[in-house]
C-alpha positions as a printed NumPy array, in Angstrom:
array([[ 43.093, -32.715,   4.966],
       [ 40.061, -30.42 ,   5.247],
       [ 38.057, -30.425,   8.448],
       [ 35.698, -28.111,  10.307],
       [ 37.152, -26.103,  13.169],
       [ 34.767, -23.896,  15.17 ],
       [ 36.009, -20.624,  16.55 ],
       [ 33.78 , -18.251,  18.527],
       [ 31.922, -15.961,  16.118],
       [ 30.618, -12.467,  16.71 ],
       [ 27.58 , -11.656,  16.964],
       [  0.679,  16.088,  -5.222],
       [ -0.745,  18.323,  -2.922],
       [ -3.263,  21.04 ,  -3.872],
       [ -3.58 ,  23.827,  -1.266],
       [ -6.697,  25.897,  -0.652],
       [ -5.188,  28.93 ,  -2.364],
       [ -4.767,  26.773,  -5.459],
       [ -8.341,  25.432,  -5.49 ],
       [ -9.077,  26.963,  -8.921],
       [ -5.95 ,  25.422, -10.434],
       [ -6.837,  22.102,  -8.861],
       [-10.308,  22.151, -10.402],
       [ -8.778,  22.875, -13.829],
       [ -6.512,  19.845, -13.392],
       [ -9.535,  17.766, -12.452],
       [-11.352,  18.894, -15.592],
       [ -8.376,  17.818, -17.713],
       [ -8.211,  14.479, -15.901],
       [-11.889,  13.869, -16.514],
       [-11.19 ,  12.702, -20.076],
       [-11.249,  13.916, -23.662],
       [-14.867,  13.027, -24.27 ],
       [-16.902,  15.979, -25.564],
       [-20.061,  16.791, -23.653],
       [-23.074,  15.3  , -25.372],
       [-26.606,  14.784, -24.183],
       [-26.983,  11.714, -22.054],
       [-28.605,   8.759, -23.696],
       [-31.881,   7.725, -22.088],
       [-30.911,   4.127, -22.867],
       [-28.24 ,   4.053, -20.101],
       [-28.902,   1.436, -17.45 ],
       [-28.376,   2.684, -13.865],
       [-24.744,   2.324, -12.718],
       [-24.408,   0.273,  -9.506],
       [-22.068,   2.315,  -7.264],
       [-20.842,   1.286,  -3.789],
       [-19.506,   4.156,  -1.646],
       [-17.165,   3.634,   1.338],
       [-17.055,   7.027,   3.026],
       [-14.941,   8.083,   6.011],
       [-14.722,  11.658,   7.312],
       [-13.605,  13.373,  10.479],
       [-15.691,  15.792,  12.531],
       [-16.459,  19.047,  10.731],
       [-16.21 ,  17.564,   7.223],
       [-19.183,  17.138,   4.841],
       [-21.356,  14.105,   5.477],
       [-21.766,  11.141,   3.181],
       [-25.279,  12.298,   2.249],
       [-23.972,  15.749,   1.27 ],
       [-21.261,  14.178,  -0.907],
       [-23.802,  11.922,  -2.674],
       [-26.075,  14.915,  -3.354],
       [-23.248,  16.882,  -4.964],
       [-22.18 ,  13.969,  -7.193],
       [-25.805,  13.303,  -8.205],
       [-26.291,  16.974,  -9.081],
       [-23.437,  16.791, -11.6  ],
       [-24.008,  13.505, -13.425],
       [-26.463,  13.209, -16.335],
       [-27.017,   9.449, -16.202],
       [-28.9  ,   7.313, -13.67 ],
       [-26.9  ,   5.911, -10.742],
       [-27.954,   3.475,  -8.01 ],
       [-26.027,   3.888,  -4.733],
       [-25.837,   0.39 ,  -3.25 ],
       [-24.501,  -0.867,   0.08 ],
       [-22.514,  -3.788,  -1.393],
       [-21.558,  -5.616,  -4.614],
       [-21.505,  -2.485,  -6.784],
       [-19.932,  -2.55 , -10.236],
       [-18.006,   0.565,  -9.241],
       [-16.366,   0.949,  -5.806],
       [-15.675,   4.485,  -4.589],
       [-13.555,   4.692,  -1.4  ],
       [-13.164,   8.19 ,   0.071],
       [-11.573,   9.453,   3.281],
       [-11.558,  13.07 ,   4.538],
       [ -9.542,  14.41 ,   7.461],
       [ -8.795,  17.853,   8.89 ],
       [ -5.725,  18.379,  11.086],
       [ -3.503,  21.371,  11.889],
       [ -5.357,  23.755,   9.591],
       [ -5.193,  21.52 ,   6.504],
       [ -7.828,  19.233,   5.03 ],
       [ -6.761,  16.113,   3.128],
       [ -8.845,  13.803,   0.964],
       [ -7.886,  10.417,  -0.511],
       [-10.019,   8.901,  -3.278],
       [ -9.898,   5.488,  -4.929],
       [-12.228,   4.499,  -7.798],
       [-12.178,   0.842,  -8.856],
       [-14.048,  -1.037, -11.548],
       [-14.106,  -4.746, -12.244],
       [-11.165,  -6.028, -14.34 ],
       [ -9.39 ,  -2.649, -14.194],
       [ -6.696,  -1.242, -11.896],
       [ -7.963,   1.284,  -9.324],
       [ -7.513,   5.027,  -9.846],
       [ -6.047,   6.962,  -6.894],
       [ -6.319,  10.708,  -6.226],
       [ -5.278,  12.805,  -3.208],
       [ -5.986,  16.501,  -2.559],
       [ -5.113,  18.99 ,   0.161],
       [ -6.801,  22.333,   0.876],
       [ -7.629,  24.607,   3.785],
       [-11.168,  23.288,   4.328],
       [-12.891,  19.926,   4.079],
       [-15.605,  21.502,   1.923],
       [-13.105,  22.442,  -0.793],
       [-11.581,  18.958,  -0.798],
       [-15.   ,  17.238,  -0.833],
       [-16.221,  19.387,  -3.764],
       [-13.063,  18.666,  -5.776],
       [-13.348,  14.909,  -5.191],
       [-17.088,  14.988,  -5.955],
       [-16.225,  16.402,  -9.389],
       [-13.649,  13.612,  -9.906],
       [-16.229,  10.934,  -9.01 ],
       [-18.867,  12.539, -11.252],
       [-16.513,  12.529, -14.255],
       [-15.51 ,   8.922, -13.517],
       [-19.181,   7.858, -13.552],
       [-20.259,  10.09 , -16.454],
       [-17.819,  11.767, -18.91 ],
       [-20.647,  14.217, -19.732],
       [-21.035,  15.316, -16.116],
       [-21.552,  18.995, -15.345],
       [-18.231,  20.703, -14.629],
       [-19.498,  24.207, -13.949],
       [-19.838,  25.49 , -10.408],
       [-23.048,  24.302,  -8.794],
       [-25.445,  26.981,  -7.529],
       [-25.343,  27.705,  -3.84 ],
       [-28.148,  26.02 ,  -1.901],
       [-30.982,  28.474,  -1.104],
       [-30.913,  29.915,   2.4  ],
       [-33.178,  28.285,   4.887],
       [-36.554,  30.025,   5.031],
       [-37.731,  30.463,   8.607],
       [-41.016,  28.754,   9.258],
       [-43.583,  31.063,  10.706],
       [-45.109,  29.912,  13.92 ],
       [-48.848,  29.276,  13.592],
       [-51.186,  31.553,  15.433],
       [-51.628,  30.679,  19.036],
       [-54.412,  28.114,  19.381],
       [-57.001,  28.14 ,  22.036],
       [-56.121,  26.872,  25.464],
       [-58.038,  23.664,  24.834],
       [-55.777,  22.642,  21.909],
       [-52.429,  21.006,  22.906],
       [-50.576,  22.736,  20.017],
       [-47.028,  22.599,  21.448],
       [-46.985,  18.787,  21.499],
       [-46.857,  18.203,  17.694],
       [-44.145,  20.875,  17.343],
       [-41.79 ,  18.919,  19.622],
       [-41.702,  15.853,  17.345],
       [-39.719,  17.41 ,  14.421],
       [-36.998,  18.68 ,  16.778],
       [-36.302,  15.123,  17.94 ],
       [-36.162,  13.651,  14.426],
       [-32.889,  15.296,  13.271],
       [-30.99 ,  14.141,  16.343],
       [-32.253,  10.598,  15.857],
       [-31.127,  10.635,  12.213],
       [-27.708,  12.145,  12.963],
       [-26.831,   9.779,  15.806],
       [-25.816,   6.735,  13.675],
       [-23.472,   8.754,  11.387],
       [-20.359,   8.752,  13.635],
       [-20.514,   4.965,  14.037],
       [-20.698,   4.454,  10.262],
       [-17.614,   6.597,   9.72 ],
       [-15.431,   4.489,  12.003],
       [-15.045,   1.643,   9.476],
       [-12.526,   2.691,   6.78 ],
       [-12.115,   0.451,   3.718],
       [ -9.543,  -2.332,   4.106],
       [ -7.247,  -3.19 ,   1.192],
       [ -5.139,  -6.379,   0.914],
       [ -2.521,  -7.13 ,  -1.752],
       [ -0.613, -10.442,  -2.041],
       [  2.116, -11.463,  -4.488],
       [  4.261, -14.423,  -5.549],
       [  7.246, -14.648,  -7.879],
       [ 10.862, -15.79 ,  -8.466],
       [ 13.849, -13.769,  -7.27 ],
       [ 17.609, -13.808,  -7.959],
       [ 20.454, -11.924,  -6.316],
       [ 24.189, -11.474,  -5.807],
       [ 25.81 , -10.829,  -2.393],
       [ 29.31 , -10.021,  -1.161],
       [ 30.71 , -10.676,   2.309],
       [ 29.054, -14.033,   2.876],
       [ 31.946, -16.   ,   1.376],
       [ 35.373, -15.32 ,  -0.215],
       [ 33.703, -15.103,  -3.606],
       [ 30.333, -13.55 ,  -4.588],
       [ 27.329, -15.58 ,  -3.489],
       [ 24.673, -16.077,  -6.196],
       [ 21.216, -16.919,  -4.815],
       [ 17.858, -17.96 ,  -6.248],
       [ 14.499, -18.217,  -4.52 ],
       [ 10.768, -17.491,  -4.477],
       [  9.197, -14.509,  -2.697],
       [  5.736, -14.581,  -1.095],
       [  4.368, -11.362,   0.397],
       [  1.27 ,  -9.477,   1.551],
       [  0.463,  -5.829,   2.295],
       [ -2.503,  -4.331,   4.216],
       [ -3.757,  -0.714,   4.11 ],
       [ -6.835,   0.986,   5.569],
       [ -6.603,   4.698,   4.714],
       [ -3.773,   5.399,   7.175],
       [ -0.112,   6.188,   6.453],
       [  0.739,   2.766,   7.901],
       [  0.811,  -0.036,   5.294],
       [  2.281,  -3.11 ,   7.051],
       [  4.024,  -5.507,   4.67 ],
       [  5.529,  -8.971,   5.231],
       [  7.592, -10.919,   2.676],
       [  9.044, -14.425,   3.094],
       [ 11.759, -15.547,   0.649],
       [ 13.338, -19.046,   0.755],
       [ 16.822, -18.808,  -0.832],
       [ 19.505, -21.2  ,  -2.03 ],
       [ 22.981, -20.066,  -3.09 ],
       [ 26.479, -21.351,  -3.795],
       [ 29.952, -19.877,  -4.33 ],
       [ 32.877, -21.06 ,  -6.408],
       [ 35.981, -22.748,  -5.003],
       [ 38.569, -20.968,  -2.892],
       [ 41.386, -21.783,  -0.483],
       [ 45.154, -21.656,   0.045],
       [ 47.595, -23.51 ,  -2.181],
       [ 46.182, -26.678,  -3.744],
       [ 43.383, -27.111,  -1.22 ],
       [ 39.943, -25.957,  -2.327],
       [ 36.677, -25.205,  -0.55 ],
       [ 33.164, -24.364,  -1.756],
       [ 30.294, -22.901,   0.272],
       [ 26.52 , -23.143,  -0.081],
       [ 23.6  , -21.616,   1.819],
       [ 20.006, -22.789,   2.275],
       [ 18.069, -20.186,   4.247],
       [ 14.825, -18.244,   4.581],
       [ 14.624, -14.456,   4.776],
       [ 11.73 , -12.542,   6.396],
       [ 11.251,  -8.826,   5.67 ],
       [  8.896,  -6.533,   7.64 ],
       [  8.084,  -3.135,   6.119],
       [  5.985,  -0.611,   8.103],
       [  5.21 ,   1.78 ,   5.23 ],
       [  4.828,   1.776,   1.446],
       [  5.714,   5.253,   0.168],
       [  3.913,   6.002,  -3.107],
       [  6.23 ,   7.833,  -5.516],
       [  3.534,   7.491,  -8.207],
       [  0.282,   5.478,  -8.524],
       [  2.333,   2.697, -10.167],
       [  5.626,   3.116,  -8.242],
       [  6.357,   2.512,  -4.544],
       [  9.304,   2.491,  -2.138],
       [  9.509,   0.272,   0.976],
       [ 12.195,   0.397,   3.709],
       [ 12.263,  -2.871,   5.687],
       [ 13.851,  -4.739,   8.566],
       [ 15.164,  -8.185,   7.586],
       [ 16.302, -11.383,   9.242],
       [ 17.5  , -14.69 ,   7.829],
       [ 18.233, -18.138,   9.224],
       [ 19.382, -21.382,   7.626],
       [ 22.252, -23.828,   7.122],
       [ 25.753, -23.162,   5.779],
       [ 27.624, -26.078,   4.204],
       [ 31.343, -26.209,   3.31 ],
       [ 33.088, -28.849,   1.212],
       [ 36.88 , -29.124,   1.127],
       [ 39.159, -31.086,  -1.222],
       [ 42.883, -31.664,  -1.493],
       [ 44.94 , -33.76 ,  -3.884],
       [ 44.96 , -37.392,  -2.823],
       [ 42.471, -36.819,   0.018],
       [ 38.805, -37.789,  -0.002],
       [ 36.573, -34.665,   0.036],
       [ 35.108, -33.778,   3.436],
       [ 32.132, -31.59 ,   4.316],
       [ 30.817, -29.723,   7.337],
       [ 27.562, -27.908,   8.126],
       [ 26.768, -25.134,  10.588],
       [ 23.803, -22.921,  11.408],
       [ 23.643, -19.478,   9.811],
       [ 21.81 , -16.35 ,  11.022],
       [ 21.943, -12.657,  10.107],
       [ 19.88 ,  -9.494,  10.532],
       [ 19.846,  -6.141,   8.776],
       [ 17.866,  -3.771,   6.567],
       [ 16.584,  -3.779,   2.994],
       [ 15.108,  -1.123,   0.71 ],
       [ 12.989,  -1.965,  -2.33 ],
       [ 11.501,  -0.095,  -5.278],
       [  8.544,  -1.897,  -6.857],
       [  6.98 ,  -1.141, -10.234],
       [  3.331,  -2.242, -10.604],
       [  2.058,  -3.034, -14.108],
       [ -1.553,  -4.117, -13.696],
       [ -1.448,  -7.463, -11.909],
       [  2.301,  -7.873, -12.566],
       [  5.189,  -6.344, -10.652],
       [  8.966,  -5.874, -10.805],
       [ 10.853,  -5.472,  -7.488],
       [ 14.451,  -4.234,  -7.209],
       [ 15.993,  -4.24 ,  -3.724],
       [ 19.28 ,  -3.6  ,  -1.975],
       [ 20.36 ,  -5.004,   1.388],
       [ 22.849,  -4.63 ,   4.203],
       [ 23.13 ,  -7.627,   6.567],
       [ 25.058,  -8.218,   9.788],
       [ 25.897, -11.932,  10.332],
       [ 25.048, -13.08 ,  13.858],
       [ 26.945, -16.394,  13.518],
       [ 30.456, -16.025,  12.04 ],
       [ 32.039, -19.458,  12.217],
       [ 35.483, -19.927,  10.681],
       [ 36.555, -22.481,   8.047],
       [ 40.134, -23.802,   8.359],
       [ 42.361, -26.464,   6.827],
       [ 44.324, -28.537,   9.359],
       [ 47.85 , -29.986,   9.145],
       [ 49.026, -27.327,   8.867],
       [ 46.251, -25.059,  10.115],
       [ 45.283, -22.504,   7.494],
       [ 42.221, -20.228,   7.588],
       [ 40.107, -20.425,   4.449],
       [ 37.334, -17.966,   5.262],
       [ 35.335, -16.292,   7.99 ],
       [ 32.177, -14.321,   7.05 ],
       [ 32.619, -10.57 ,   7.207],
       [ 30.958,  -8.478,   9.898],
       [ 28.886,  -6.818,   7.153],
       [ 27.458,  -8.318,   3.956],
       [ 25.674,  -6.479,   1.171],
       [ 24.033,  -7.2  ,  -2.146],
       [ 21.109,  -6.69 ,  -4.496],
       [ 18.107,  -8.682,  -5.637],
       [ 15.672,  -8.602,  -8.577],
       [ 12.233, -10.202,  -8.495],
       [  9.194, -10.386, -10.77 ],
       [  5.805, -11.918, -10.225],
       [  2.025, -11.742, -10.1  ],
       [ -0.055,  -9.857,  -7.527],
       [ -3.71 , -10.042,  -6.562],
       [ -5.869,  -7.572,  -4.684],
       [ -5.917,  -3.798,  -4.678]])
């Protein structure tokens, strides 16, 4: 007969010295459109700018002035609900300045660019040219003239003692500090990006049972990013799988799993704008069922809890709003109960200390 016997189970950088080459690349990226005079019939483009920069980098106002100086069509810079969203972050650490740019339009995937140089000014100018070409293919690509040097204002002749002349002169000195004070607070709110996805998944694993375990399920995941190298990702995948029959002599046993797997990924490494790589920690919990048969004996079944932990690594290809995800896994079963036939006692299977496999998923994603 077949019965359940429980035995204790075990546990693209561009450096400052290459600024000229970087600008040439930007000009090529700007498009194949030939420069033509701007049409006066253009309606103003509604552009929303999310701008984040560290101390010592050009201000948002300076960046807007440089973009405006290059484009030949009217643009309205709005605080929200723009037809074009421009998200830009500038940082300067350890002698290198880095800029990350994302330009998004409605019903189109976002365009990502990242540059590195020795100074924030070089990075900001390069990204300003990218934004100008994105807004206007006929934008000016030549070097902009240097701003004229500040002309010192001559002090007026000393007034008579009866005139309180120094008092009006004190007011302009206070105005710049009042205008500059709000800027640091505005730069502390980087743009937040959320992506969610849903789709079917299928896989094959070895080590769970005597024969390969084929599983099917549905994956549901979400990823958050805010301009930092951290991009936390969570994915929940309910799975169901079953093996073929196995066992000594004429006795047979089949195994099936119903479980849920949770994967937590701290980073999403971008190999290309459309290709990413995610290393993850994984855990799974569920129920393991075994069914045994022998000639002349009514089939019997037994169920036990199942749990395992391990790591996964996934490569995901993004095609617009669709994705393809290919992952590999290495799992360490926490519960390793043993299946045996009695009379006489014969061991059928005990899960290995290490299980491995691969999984393929496709689906639809929303967000950016």
